[in-house]
PDB file of C-alpha atoms and ligand atoms in Angstrom:
ATOM      1  CA  MET J   4      68.629 133.990 129.228  1.00  0.00           C
ATOM      2  CA  ASP J   5      65.541 134.417 127.306  1.00  0.00           C
ATOM      3  CA  LEU J   6      66.918 135.799 124.028  1.00  0.00           C
ATOM      4  CA  ALA J   7      63.488 136.443 122.836  1.00  0.00           C
ATOM      5  CA  SER J   8      62.351 138.767 125.460  1.00  0.00           C
ATOM      6  CA  GLU J   9      66.282 140.189 125.902  1.00  0.00           C
ATOM      7  CA  ILE J  10      65.504 141.098 121.852  1.00  0.00           C
ATOM      8  CA  VAL J  11      62.500 142.820 122.871  1.00  0.00           C
ATOM      9  CA  LYS J  12      63.936 144.838 125.746  1.00  0.00           C
ATOM     10  CA  LEU J  13      66.922 145.968 123.723  1.00  0.00           C
ATOM     11  CA  LYS J  14      64.662 146.529 120.902  1.00  0.00           C
ATOM     12  CA  LYS J  15      62.921 149.072 123.099  1.00  0.00           C
ATOM     13  CA  GLN J  16      66.020 150.796 124.686  1.00  0.00           C
ATOM     14  CA  LYS J  17      67.675 151.445 120.902  1.00  0.00           C
ATOM     15  CA  LYS J  18      64.163 152.695 119.429  1.00  0.00           C
ATOM     16  CA  ALA J  19      64.693 149.445 117.060  1.00  0.00           C
ATOM     17  CA  VAL J  20      62.377 148.608 114.557  1.00  0.00           C
ATOM     18  CA  ILE J  21      62.262 144.483 113.510  1.00  0.00           C
ATOM     19  CA  LEU J  22      61.284 143.658 109.936  1.00  0.00           C
ATOM     20  CA  ALA J  23      61.157 140.206 109.105  1.00  0.00           C
ATOM     21  CA  HIS J  24      60.976 139.226 105.427  1.00  0.00           C
ATOM     22  CA  ASN J  25      58.394 136.123 105.184  1.00  0.00           C
ATOM     23  CA  TYR J  26      60.748 133.274 104.784  1.00  0.00           C
ATOM     24  CA  GLN J  27      62.599 133.910 107.924  1.00  0.00           C
ATOM     25  CA  ARG J  28      62.466 131.704 110.570  1.00  0.00           C
ATOM     26  CA  PRO J  29      59.591 131.500 112.708  1.00  0.00           C
ATOM     27  CA  GLU J  30      60.996 132.307 116.079  1.00  0.00           C
ATOM     28  CA  ILE J  31      61.830 135.590 114.165  1.00  0.00           C
ATOM     29  CA  GLN J  32      58.736 136.323 112.532  1.00  0.00           C
ATOM     30  CA  ASP J  33      56.950 136.286 115.740  1.00  0.00           C
ATOM     31  CA  LEU J  34      59.517 139.018 117.228  1.00  0.00           C
ATOM     32  CA  ALA J  35      59.317 141.188 114.469  1.00  0.00           C
ATOM     33  CA  ASP J  36      57.549 144.388 114.170  1.00  0.00           C
ATOM     34  CA  TYR J  37      56.766 143.846 110.781  1.00  0.00           C
ATOM     35  CA  VAL J  38      56.271 140.541 108.395  1.00  0.00           C
ATOM     36  CA  GLY J  39      56.235 141.344 104.361  1.00  0.00           C
ATOM     37  CA  ASP J  40      57.193 140.782 101.161  1.00  0.00           C
ATOM     38  CA  SER J  41      59.910 143.007  99.380  1.00  0.00           C
ATOM     39  CA  ILE J  42      57.815 146.296  98.565  1.00  0.00           C
ATOM     40  CA  GLU J  43      55.736 146.039 101.642  1.00  0.00           C
ATOM     41  CA  LEU J  44      58.958 146.067 103.867  1.00  0.00           C
ATOM     42  CA  SER J  45      60.319 149.052 101.922  1.00  0.00           C
ATOM     43  CA  ARG J  46      57.213 150.902 102.419  1.00  0.00           C
ATOM     44  CA  LYS J  47      57.725 150.193 106.296  1.00  0.00           C
ATOM     45  CA  ALA J  48      61.430 151.289 106.164  1.00  0.00           C
ATOM     46  CA  MET J  49      60.410 154.741 104.773  1.00  0.00           C
ATOM     47  CA  ASN J  50      57.732 155.040 107.124  1.00  0.00           C
ATOM     48  CA  GLU J  51      59.464 154.104 110.299  1.00  0.00           C
ATOM     49  CA  LYS J  52      59.893 157.846 111.169  1.00  0.00           C
ATOM     50  CA  ASP J  53      60.179 157.457 115.309  1.00  0.00           C
ATOM     51  CA  ALA J  54      62.777 154.359 114.683  1.00  0.00           C
ATOM     52  CA  GLU J  55      66.458 154.665 115.168  1.00  0.00           C
ATOM     53  CA  ILE J  56      67.618 151.952 114.219  1.00  0.00           C
ATOM     54  CA  ILE J  57      65.835 149.487 111.373  1.00  0.00           C
ATOM     55  CA  VAL J  58      67.060 145.695 111.904  1.00  0.00           C
ATOM     56  CA  PHE J  59      66.488 143.720 108.463  1.00  0.00           C
ATOM     57  CA  ALA J  60      66.172 140.426 108.985  1.00  0.00           C
ATOM     58  CA  ALA J  61      66.402 139.088 104.939  1.00  0.00           C
ATOM     59  CA  VAL J  62      69.117 139.480 102.913  1.00  0.00           C
ATOM     60  CA  ASP J  63      71.539 142.140 101.734  1.00  0.00           C
ATOM     61  CA  PHE J  64      69.675 143.865  98.817  1.00  0.00           C
ATOM     62  CA  MET J  65      66.766 144.133 101.001  1.00  0.00           C
ATOM     63  CA  ALA J  66      68.537 146.014 103.900  1.00  0.00           C
ATOM     64  CA  GLU J  67      70.584 147.764 101.159  1.00  0.00           C
ATOM     65  CA  SER J  68      66.859 149.150  99.848  1.00  0.00           C
ATOM     66  CA  ALA J  69      66.148 150.566 103.522  1.00  0.00           C
ATOM     67  CA  ALA J  70      69.706 152.004 103.773  1.00  0.00           C
ATOM     68  CA  ILE J  71      69.080 154.056 100.496  1.00  0.00           C
ATOM     69  CA  LEU J  72      65.468 154.934 101.601  1.00  0.00           C
ATOM     70  CA  ASN J  73      66.647 156.001 105.038  1.00  0.00           C
ATOM     71  CA  PRO J  74      69.792 157.804 104.484  1.00  0.00           C
ATOM     72  CA  ASP J  75      69.551 159.183 108.437  1.00  0.00           C
ATOM     73  CA  LYS J  76      68.989 155.552 110.526  1.00  0.00           C
ATOM     74  CA  LYS J  77      71.182 152.883 111.404  1.00  0.00           C
ATOM     75  CA  VAL J  78      70.289 149.572 108.757  1.00  0.00           C
ATOM     76  CA  LEU J  79      71.317 146.364 110.635  1.00  0.00           C
ATOM     77  CA  LEU J  80      71.935 143.337 108.957  1.00  0.00           C
ATOM     78  CA  PRO J  81      71.955 139.959 111.427  1.00  0.00           C
ATOM     79  CA  CYS J  82      74.288 137.937 109.232  1.00  0.00           C
ATOM     80  CA  MET J  83      76.873 139.432 106.884  1.00  0.00           C
ATOM     81  CA  GLY J  84      76.438 136.043 105.347  1.00  0.00           C
ATOM     82  CA  ALA J  85      72.868 136.862 104.197  1.00  0.00           C
ATOM     83  CA  ARG J  86      73.061 137.185 100.388  1.00  0.00           C
ATOM     84  CA  CYS J  87      70.659 136.521  97.595  1.00  0.00           C
ATOM     85  CA  PRO J  88      72.467 134.558  94.801  1.00  0.00           C
ATOM     86  CA  MET J  89      70.307 135.716  92.171  1.00  0.00           C
ATOM     87  CA  ALA J  90      71.209 139.255  93.189  1.00  0.00           C
ATOM     88  CA  GLN J  91      74.735 138.410  92.286  1.00  0.00           C
ATOM     89  CA  MET J  92      73.546 137.659  88.725  1.00  0.00           C
ATOM     90  CA  LEU J  93      73.758 140.870  87.178  1.00  0.00           C
ATOM     91  CA  THR J  94      76.709 143.030  86.896  1.00  0.00           C
ATOM     92  CA  ALA J  95      77.214 146.638  85.798  1.00  0.00           C
ATOM     93  CA  ASP J  96      79.196 145.489  83.252  1.00  0.00           C
ATOM     94  CA  GLU J  97      76.209 143.035  81.747  1.00  0.00           C
ATOM     95  CA  ILE J  98      73.844 146.669  81.663  1.00  0.00           C
ATOM     96  CA  LYS J  99      76.511 148.247  79.735  1.00  0.00           C
ATOM     97  CA  ARG J 100      76.749 145.306  77.262  1.00  0.00           C
ATOM     98  CA  VAL J 101      72.968 145.332  76.504  1.00  0.00           C
ATOM     99  CA  LYS J 102      72.409 148.761  76.752  1.00  0.00           C
ATOM    100  CA  LYS J 103      74.223 149.173  74.038  1.00  0.00           C
ATOM    101  CA  LEU J 104      72.460 146.877  71.859  1.00  0.00           C
ATOM    102  CA  TYR J 105      69.437 148.369  72.825  1.00  0.00           C
ATOM    103  CA  PRO J 106      69.566 151.907  73.399  1.00  0.00           C
ATOM    104  CA  GLN J 107      66.286 152.783  73.596  1.00  0.00           C
ATOM    105  CA  ALA J 108      64.969 150.034  75.337  1.00  0.00           C
ATOM    106  CA  PRO J 109      64.214 151.193  79.490  1.00  0.00           C
ATOM    107  CA  LEU J 110      65.650 149.079  82.007  1.00  0.00           C
ATOM    108  CA  VAL J 111      63.693 147.626  84.861  1.00  0.00           C
ATOM    109  CA  LEU J 112      65.105 145.827  87.891  1.00  0.00           C
ATOM    110  CA  TYR J 113      63.637 143.381  90.111  1.00  0.00           C
ATOM    111  CA  VAL J 114      64.758 144.538  93.586  1.00  0.00           C
ATOM    112  CA  ASN J 115      66.833 141.426  93.911  1.00  0.00           C
ATOM    113  CA  THR J 116      69.918 143.136  92.869  1.00  0.00           C
ATOM    114  CA  LEU J 117      72.773 145.038  94.406  1.00  0.00           C
ATOM    115  CA  ALA J 118      72.189 148.968  94.865  1.00  0.00           C
ATOM    116  CA  ALA J 119      75.678 149.028  92.677  1.00  0.00           C
ATOM    117  CA  THR J 120      73.410 147.767  89.864  1.00  0.00           C
ATOM    118  CA  LYS J 121      70.024 149.279  91.172  1.00  0.00           C
ATOM    119  CA  ALA J 122      72.054 152.632  90.402  1.00  0.00           C
ATOM    120  CA  TYR J 123      71.314 151.506  85.949  1.00  0.00           C
ATOM    121  CA  ALA J 124      67.877 151.114  86.263  1.00  0.00           C
ATOM    122  CA  ASP J 125      65.193 153.493  84.860  1.00  0.00           C
ATOM    123  CA  ILE J 126      62.965 151.641  87.201  1.00  0.00           C
ATOM    124  CA  CYS J 127      62.553 148.924  89.969  1.00  0.00           C
ATOM    125  CA  CYS J 128      59.940 146.177  91.023  1.00  0.00           C
ATOM    126  CA  THR J 129      58.980 143.528  93.197  1.00  0.00           C
ATOM    127  CA  SER J 130      56.836 140.078  92.126  1.00  0.00           C
ATOM    128  CA  ALA J 131      54.118 141.841  93.734  1.00  0.00           C
ATOM    129  CA  ASN J 132      54.270 145.103  91.293  1.00  0.00           C
ATOM    130  CA  VAL J 133      56.020 143.645  88.237  1.00  0.00           C
ATOM    131  CA  LEU J 134      52.670 143.891  85.862  1.00  0.00           C
ATOM    132  CA  LYS J 135      52.199 147.291  86.921  1.00  0.00           C
ATOM    133  CA  VAL J 136      55.381 148.929  86.416  1.00  0.00           C
ATOM    134  CA  ILE J 137      56.173 147.076  82.942  1.00  0.00           C
ATOM    135  CA  ARG J 138      52.501 148.397  81.860  1.00  0.00           C
ATOM    136  CA  SER J 139      53.444 151.930  83.112  1.00  0.00           C
ATOM    137  CA  LEU J 140      56.350 152.372  80.562  1.00  0.00           C
ATOM    138  CA  ASP J 141      55.978 154.108  77.256  1.00  0.00           C
ATOM    139  CA  ALA J 142      58.574 151.766  75.336  1.00  0.00           C
ATOM    140  CA  GLU J 143      57.733 148.395  73.420  1.00  0.00           C
ATOM    141  CA  THR J 144      61.028 147.010  74.364  1.00  0.00           C
ATOM    142  CA  ILE J 145      62.151 146.847  77.963  1.00  0.00           C
ATOM    143  CA  LEU J 146      65.257 145.107  79.350  1.00  0.00           C
ATOM    144  CA  PHE J 147      64.761 143.257  82.199  1.00  0.00           C
ATOM    145  CA  GLY J 148      66.762 141.609  85.379  1.00  0.00           C
ATOM    146  CA  PRO J 149      67.780 139.490  86.199  1.00  0.00           C
ATOM    147  CA  ASP J 150      65.233 136.847  86.829  1.00  0.00           C
ATOM    148  CA  ARG J 151      64.569 135.034  83.554  1.00  0.00           C
ATOM    149  CA  ASN J 152      61.065 133.456  84.895  1.00  0.00           C
ATOM    150  CA  LEU J 153      59.975 136.507  86.262  1.00  0.00           C
ATOM    151  CA  ALA J 154      60.931 138.256  83.084  1.00  0.00           C
ATOM    152  CA  GLU J 155      59.202 135.285  81.275  1.00  0.00           C
ATOM    153  CA  TYR J 156      55.840 135.643  83.332  1.00  0.00           C
ATOM    154  CA  ALA J 157      55.887 139.923  82.534  1.00  0.00           C
ATOM    155  CA  ALA J 158      56.135 139.189  79.005  1.00  0.00           C
ATOM    156  CA  ARG J 159      52.950 136.399  79.222  1.00  0.00           C
ATOM    157  CA  ASN J 160      50.843 138.831  80.484  1.00  0.00           C
ATOM    158  CA  THR J 161      51.661 142.546  78.942  1.00  0.00           C
ATOM    159  CA  ASP J 162      52.075 142.985  75.217  1.00  0.00           C
ATOM    160  CA  LYS J 163      55.960 144.358  75.660  1.00  0.00           C
ATOM    161  CA  THR J 164      58.998 142.304  74.275  1.00  0.00           C
ATOM    162  CA  ILE J 165      61.026 141.702  77.744  1.00  0.00           C
ATOM    163  CA  ILE J 166      64.916 140.992  77.285  1.00  0.00           C
ATOM    164  CA  PRO J 167      65.781 139.504  80.028  1.00  0.00           C
ATOM    165  CA  VAL J 168      69.392 140.352  81.168  1.00  0.00           C
ATOM    166  CA  PRO J 169      71.396 138.276  81.770  1.00  0.00           C
ATOM    167  CA  GLU J 170      69.634 135.636  80.015  1.00  0.00           C
ATOM    168  CA  TRP J 171      69.819 133.249  82.483  1.00  0.00           C
ATOM    169  CA  GLY J 172      68.773 134.496  86.079  1.00  0.00           C
ATOM    170  CA  PHE J 173      67.187 132.650  88.300  1.00  0.00           C
ATOM    171  CA  CYS J 174      66.669 131.882  92.096  1.00  0.00           C
ATOM    172  CA  PRO J 175      68.611 128.631  93.230  1.00  0.00           C
ATOM    173  CA  THR J 176      65.137 127.984  95.669  1.00  0.00           C
ATOM    174  CA  HIS J 177      62.427 128.450  93.377  1.00  0.00           C
ATOM    175  CA  LEU J 178      64.283 126.078  90.776  1.00  0.00           C
ATOM    176  CA  LEU J 179      63.707 123.210  93.129  1.00  0.00           C
ATOM    177  CA  PHE J 180      59.885 123.125  92.479  1.00  0.00           C
ATOM    178  CA  GLN J 181      59.064 121.127  89.596  1.00  0.00           C
ATOM    179  CA  PRO J 182      55.585 120.386  87.762  1.00  0.00           C
ATOM    180  CA  GLU J 183      55.740 116.721  88.341  1.00  0.00           C
ATOM    181  CA  ASP J 184      55.512 117.656  92.222  1.00  0.00           C
ATOM    182  CA  VAL J 185      52.826 119.636  92.027  1.00  0.00           C
ATOM    183  CA  GLN J 186      50.721 117.526  89.496  1.00  0.00           C
ATOM    184  CA  VAL J 187      51.186 114.667  92.522  1.00  0.00           C
ATOM    185  CA  LEU J 188      50.067 116.427  95.219  1.00  0.00           C
ATOM    186  CA  LYS J 189      46.787 118.073  93.596  1.00  0.00           C
ATOM    187  CA  MET J 190      45.940 113.982  92.724  1.00  0.00           C
ATOM    188  CA  GLN J 191      46.597 113.418  96.399  1.00  0.00           C
ATOM    189  CA  HIS J 192      44.279 116.656  97.162  1.00  0.00           C
ATOM    190  CA  PRO J 193      42.540 117.130  94.476  1.00  0.00           C
ATOM    191  CA  GLU J 194      40.175 120.057  96.422  1.00  0.00           C
ATOM    192  CA  ALA J 195      43.593 121.971  96.646  1.00  0.00           C
ATOM    193  CA  VAL J 196      44.469 125.584  95.516  1.00  0.00           C
ATOM    194  CA  VAL J 197      47.710 126.118  93.953  1.00  0.00           C
ATOM    195  CA  MET J 198      49.430 128.941  94.633  1.00  0.00           C
ATOM    196  CA  ILE J 199      53.161 129.505  92.884  1.00  0.00           C
ATOM    197  CA  HIS J 200      55.715 132.279  92.872  1.00  0.00           C
ATOM    198  CA  PRO J 201      56.483 133.935  89.714  1.00  0.00           C
ATOM    199  CA  GLU J 202      60.176 133.161  90.664  1.00  0.00           C
ATOM    200  CA  CYS J 203      59.554 129.429  89.824  1.00  0.00           C
ATOM    201  CA  ASN J 204      59.606 128.678  85.606  1.00  0.00           C
ATOM    202  CA  PHE J 205      56.838 128.814  83.681  1.00  0.00           C
ATOM    203  CA  GLU J 206      55.999 125.076  83.461  1.00  0.00           C
ATOM    204  CA  VAL J 207      55.122 125.304  87.399  1.00  0.00           C
ATOM    205  CA  GLN J 208      53.429 128.217  87.079  1.00  0.00           C
ATOM    206  CA  LYS J 209      51.092 126.666  84.677  1.00  0.00           C
ATOM    207  CA  THR J 210      49.863 124.076  87.276  1.00  0.00           C
ATOM    208  CA  ALA J 211      48.815 127.208  89.473  1.00  0.00           C
ATOM    209  CA  ASP J 212      45.603 128.674  90.044  1.00  0.00           C
ATOM    210  CA  PHE J 213      47.200 131.980  91.600  1.00  0.00           C
ATOM    211  CA  VAL J 214      50.728 133.500  90.632  1.00  0.00           C
ATOM    212  CA  GLY J 215      51.827 136.092  93.107  1.00  0.00           C
ATOM    213  CA  SER J 216      54.297 137.338  95.419  1.00  0.00           C
ATOM    214  CA  THR J 217      54.845 135.706  98.859  1.00  0.00           C
ATOM    215  CA  SER J 218      52.254 138.583 100.580  1.00  0.00           C
ATOM    216  CA  GLN J 219      49.865 138.467  97.769  1.00  0.00           C
ATOM    217  CA  MET J 220      49.568 134.410  98.147  1.00  0.00           C
ATOM    218  CA  SER J 221      48.978 135.054 102.055  1.00  0.00           C
ATOM    219  CA  LYS J 222      46.235 137.590 101.092  1.00  0.00           C
ATOM    220  CA  TYR J 223      45.018 134.768  98.439  1.00  0.00           C
ATOM    221  CA  ALA J 224      44.715 132.191 101.042  1.00  0.00           C
ATOM    222  CA  ARG J 225      42.859 134.809 103.778  1.00  0.00           C
ATOM    223  CA  GLU J 226      40.088 135.547 101.050  1.00  0.00           C
ATOM    224  CA  SER J 227      39.807 132.428  99.697  1.00  0.00           C
ATOM    225  CA  SER J 228      37.185 129.613 100.456  1.00  0.00           C
ATOM    226  CA  ALA J 229      39.500 126.873 100.092  1.00  0.00           C
ATOM    227  CA  LYS J 230      40.141 124.461 103.026  1.00  0.00           C
ATOM    228  CA  THR J 231      43.775 123.198 101.249  1.00  0.00           C
ATOM    229  CA  PHE J 232      46.801 125.243  99.436  1.00  0.00           C
ATOM    230  CA  ILE J 233      49.878 123.834  97.723  1.00  0.00           C
ATOM    231  CA  VAL J 234      52.167 126.455  97.929  1.00  0.00           C
ATOM    232  CA  GLY J 235      55.168 126.907  95.680  1.00  0.00           C
ATOM    233  CA  THR J 236      57.265 129.386  97.311  1.00  0.00           C
ATOM    234  CA  GLU J 237      59.895 129.093 100.051  1.00  0.00           C
ATOM    235  CA  GLU J 238      59.051 126.948 103.091  1.00  0.00           C
ATOM    236  CA  GLY J 239      59.197 130.154 105.300  1.00  0.00           C
ATOM    237  CA  LEU J 240      55.822 131.382 104.086  1.00  0.00           C
ATOM    238  CA  LEU J 241      54.316 128.557 105.770  1.00  0.00           C
ATOM    239  CA  HIS J 242      54.482 129.667 108.880  1.00  0.00           C
ATOM    240  CA  ARG J 243      52.966 132.522 108.221  1.00  0.00           C
ATOM    241  CA  LEU J 244      50.378 131.125 106.284  1.00  0.00           C
ATOM    242  CA  LYS J 245      49.363 128.632 109.030  1.00  0.00           C
ATOM    243  CA  LYS J 246      49.385 131.497 112.026  1.00  0.00           C
ATOM    244  CA  ASP J 247      47.043 133.473 110.123  1.00  0.00           C
ATOM    245  CA  ASN J 248      44.592 130.801 108.829  1.00  0.00           C
ATOM    246  CA  PRO J 249      44.641 128.172 111.235  1.00  0.00           C
ATOM    247  CA  ASP J 250      41.551 125.925 110.241  1.00  0.00           C
ATOM    248  CA  ARG J 251      43.486 125.303 106.498  1.00  0.00           C
ATOM    249  CA  GLN J 252      45.889 123.256 105.246  1.00  0.00           C
ATOM    250  CA  PHE J 253      49.106 124.673 103.568  1.00  0.00           C
ATOM    251  CA  ILE J 254      51.153 121.878 101.773  1.00  0.00           C
ATOM    252  CA  LEU J 255      54.591 122.769 100.508  1.00  0.00           C
ATOM    253  CA  ALA J 256      55.340 121.984  97.050  1.00  0.00           C
ATOM    254  CA  TYR J 257      58.697 120.837  96.918  1.00  0.00           C
ATOM    255  CA  LYS J 258      59.595 119.723 100.729  1.00  0.00           C
ATOM    256  CA  GLU J 259      63.258 120.829 100.502  1.00  0.00           C
ATOM    257  CA  ALA J 260      62.336 124.320  99.513  1.00  0.00           C
ATOM    258  CA  VAL J 261      64.493 126.463 101.852  1.00  0.00           C
ATOM    259  CA  CYS J 262      66.383 129.484 101.071  1.00  0.00           C
ATOM    260  CA  PRO J 263      70.004 128.681 102.926  1.00  0.00           C
ATOM    261  CA  ASN J 264      70.522 132.728 102.822  1.00  0.00           C
ATOM    262  CA  MET J 265      67.393 133.838 104.214  1.00  0.00           C
ATOM    263  CA  LYS J 266      67.866 131.178 107.289  1.00  0.00           C
ATOM    264  CA  LEU J 267      71.256 132.402 108.275  1.00  0.00           C
ATOM    265  CA  ASN J 268      69.479 134.824 110.443  1.00  0.00           C
ATOM    266  CA  THR J 269      68.741 132.992 113.818  1.00  0.00           C
ATOM    267  CA  LEU J 270      67.994 134.711 116.764  1.00  0.00           C
ATOM    268  CA  ASP J 271      71.605 134.597 118.468  1.00  0.00           C
ATOM    269  CA  ARG J 272      72.562 136.992 115.671  1.00  0.00           C
ATOM    270  CA  LEU J 273      69.500 138.902 115.631  1.00  0.00           C
ATOM    271  CA  TYR J 274      70.796 139.371 119.689  1.00  0.00           C
ATOM    272  CA  ALA J 275      74.078 140.143 118.610  1.00  0.00           C
ATOM    273  CA  SER J 276      73.556 142.497 115.960  1.00  0.00           C
ATOM    274  CA  LEU J 277      70.845 144.826 118.160  1.00  0.00           C
ATOM    275  CA  THR J 278      73.967 144.585 121.290  1.00  0.00           C
ATOM    276  CA  GLU J 279      76.663 145.160 119.409  1.00  0.00           C
ATOM    277  CA  GLU J 280      74.685 147.671 116.542  1.00  0.00           C
ATOM    278  CA  LYS J 281      76.281 145.683 113.358  1.00  0.00           C
ATOM    279  CA  HIS J 282      76.480 144.344 110.940  1.00  0.00           C
ATOM    280  CA  LEU J 283      76.071 148.151 109.502  1.00  0.00           C
ATOM    281  CA  VAL J 284      74.492 148.762 106.142  1.00  0.00           C
ATOM    282  CA  THR J 285      76.175 151.489 104.293  1.00  0.00           C
ATOM    283  CA  VAL J 286      75.750 152.387 100.091  1.00  0.00           C
ATOM    284  CA  PRO J 287      78.220 155.050  98.465  1.00  0.00           C
ATOM    285  CA  PRO J 288      76.186 158.416  98.493  1.00  0.00           C
ATOM    286  CA  GLU J 289      76.185 158.544  94.428  1.00  0.00           C
ATOM    287  CA  THR J 290      75.283 154.823  94.212  1.00  0.00           C
ATOM    288  CA  ALA J 291      72.442 155.466  96.873  1.00  0.00           C
ATOM    289  CA  ARG J 292      71.312 158.538  95.057  1.00  0.00           C
ATOM    290  CA  ARG J 293      70.922 157.187  91.520  1.00  0.00           C
ATOM    291  CA  ALA J 294      69.483 153.458  93.053  1.00  0.00           C
ATOM    292  CA  ARG J 295      67.086 155.558  95.458  1.00  0.00           C
ATOM    293  CA  LYS J 296      65.437 157.761  91.935  1.00  0.00           C
ATOM    294  CA  ALA J 297      64.337 153.737  91.108  1.00  0.00           C
ATOM    295  CA  LEU J 298      63.177 152.584  93.922  1.00  0.00           C
ATOM    296  CA  GLU J 299      61.298 156.024  94.722  1.00  0.00           C
ATOM    297  CA  ARG J 300      59.722 155.588  90.987  1.00  0.00           C
ATOM    298  CA  MET J 301      58.563 152.210  92.008  1.00  0.00           C
ATOM    299  CA  LEU J 302      57.443 152.841  95.214  1.00  0.00           C
ATOM    300  CA  GLU J 303      55.116 155.855  93.678  1.00  0.00           C
ATOM    301  CA  ILE J 304      53.420 153.091  91.115  1.00  0.00           C
ATOM    302  CA  GLY J 305      52.543 150.839  93.642  1.00  0.00           C
TER     303      GLY J 305
HETATM  304  P1  13P Y  27      58.450 138.417  97.627  1.00  0.00           P
HETATM  305  O1  13P Y  27      58.305 138.211  99.025  1.00  0.00           O
HETATM  306  O2  13P Y  27      58.567 140.065  97.546  1.00  0.00           O
HETATM  307  O3  13P Y  27      57.341 137.736  96.744  1.00  0.00           O
HETATM  308  O4  13P Y  27      60.009 138.022  97.349  1.00  0.00           O
HETATM  309  C1  13P Y  27      60.593 136.976  97.237  1.00  0.00           C
HETATM  310  C2  13P Y  27      61.869 137.080  97.231  1.00  0.00           C
HETATM  311  O5  13P Y  27      62.465 135.626  96.978  1.00  0.00           O
HETATM  312  C3  13P Y  27      62.760 137.709  97.846  1.00  0.00           C
HETATM  313  O6  13P Y  27      63.712 137.271  97.939  1.00  0.00           O
HETATM  314 FE1  SF4 Y  28      67.529 135.313  96.658  1.00  0.00          FE
HETATM  315 FE2  SF4 Y  28      65.755 133.252  96.357  1.00  0.00          FE
HETATM  316 FE3  SF4 Y  28      66.785 133.478  98.464  1.00  0.00          FE
HETATM  317 FE4  SF4 Y  28      64.701 135.113  97.576  1.00  0.00          FE
HETATM  318  S1  SF4 Y  28      64.209 133.084  98.084  1.00  0.00           S
HETATM  319  S2  SF4 Y  28      66.280 135.707  99.005  1.00  0.00           S
HETATM  320  S3  SF4 Y  28      65.369 135.185  95.390  1.00  0.00           S
HETATM  321  S4  SF4 Y  28      67.853 132.900  96.653  1.00  0.00           S
END
C-alpha cells in the first residue's frame, strides 16, 4: 500500500487538513497542506473554515492551541507521545508563586506551554513575534516563561526588565548548539551566513548574522544573496530550506540537533490518526476560554 496516496485520499474523504511544523519528517512536510512555524500554524488553524478535521503534525502544545482556537473542529495529534519537554517546565504553582512577588507585572507566555498554564497568561508570544508582543505592553517589568534564552533575547532587544519564569526553562534540542561548533564551521565556510533560533543560548546567538523563528529563517534565506548558510535550529527545517532553495547549501550547526518529540509523528501514525480519528485533543472549556484570550491577544498584535 502506498501510504502517502492513501493519506491524501483519506484527507479528502474526511475533509481534513494537515498542518505540519517545520521540524516534521520530510515525508510529512511533503504531504502537508501547510508547513510553518508556530504562529503561522496557529493562523492557518484559525482560517481553515471548510475543514472538519485538523491533523496537527507537531507536538502537544501546538495541537492544543489549534483546539482552543477551533472549538468546532476535531483536532488530532498523530502521536499522543509527541510532547514538548519545555512546555512541561512551567507549572501553574510556579506562576502563582512568582505573581505574588511581582503582582503588577504582566505575564507573557511562549506558546510552548500547556493550555492549563496559558490560562494564566496576559498574552502569548512565539519566537517570531516576541519583541513586538513585549514592546506592546505598557509595563517596565514583565514576567516571561518558560524559555530562559528567549527571555534573555527579549531583554537584550527591548528596554524592559524581563523576569524568567521558571529561572531555568530551556529546549533540550536547542541546548545542543555550542558557539565553538559554529566558529569551526565559519572557518571552514568563511562566506556562509549564520542563522540561529532564539531558543539557543546567548553565546550561540552572538555568532549569528540573523536570529529568528524557523519561518523567519526560511524567509531570510530566500531573500538573501548568500549561497551558504549555517543553521542553528532543529534539523527538520533543512528539508524546507533545501526544497525552497535548491541552488544553495545549508549546513546544520550541530549534526545531531534532532527533536525526538517532533519526530514521533510518522507516516504510519498519520495514516492511523486519519483512519481512526485519533488522538483527539481536547481542552476543558474554562481553561480554553482563558487561554484563547491570551492567544487571540497575541494574534491581534502580529
Ligand atoms: P518556531 O517554529 O515558532 O520558531 O518554534 C520553534 C520550536 O521549537 C517549536 O517548538
Ligand atoms: Fe519543544 Fe524544543 Fe522540540 Fe520545540 S524543538 S518542540 S521547544 S523540545
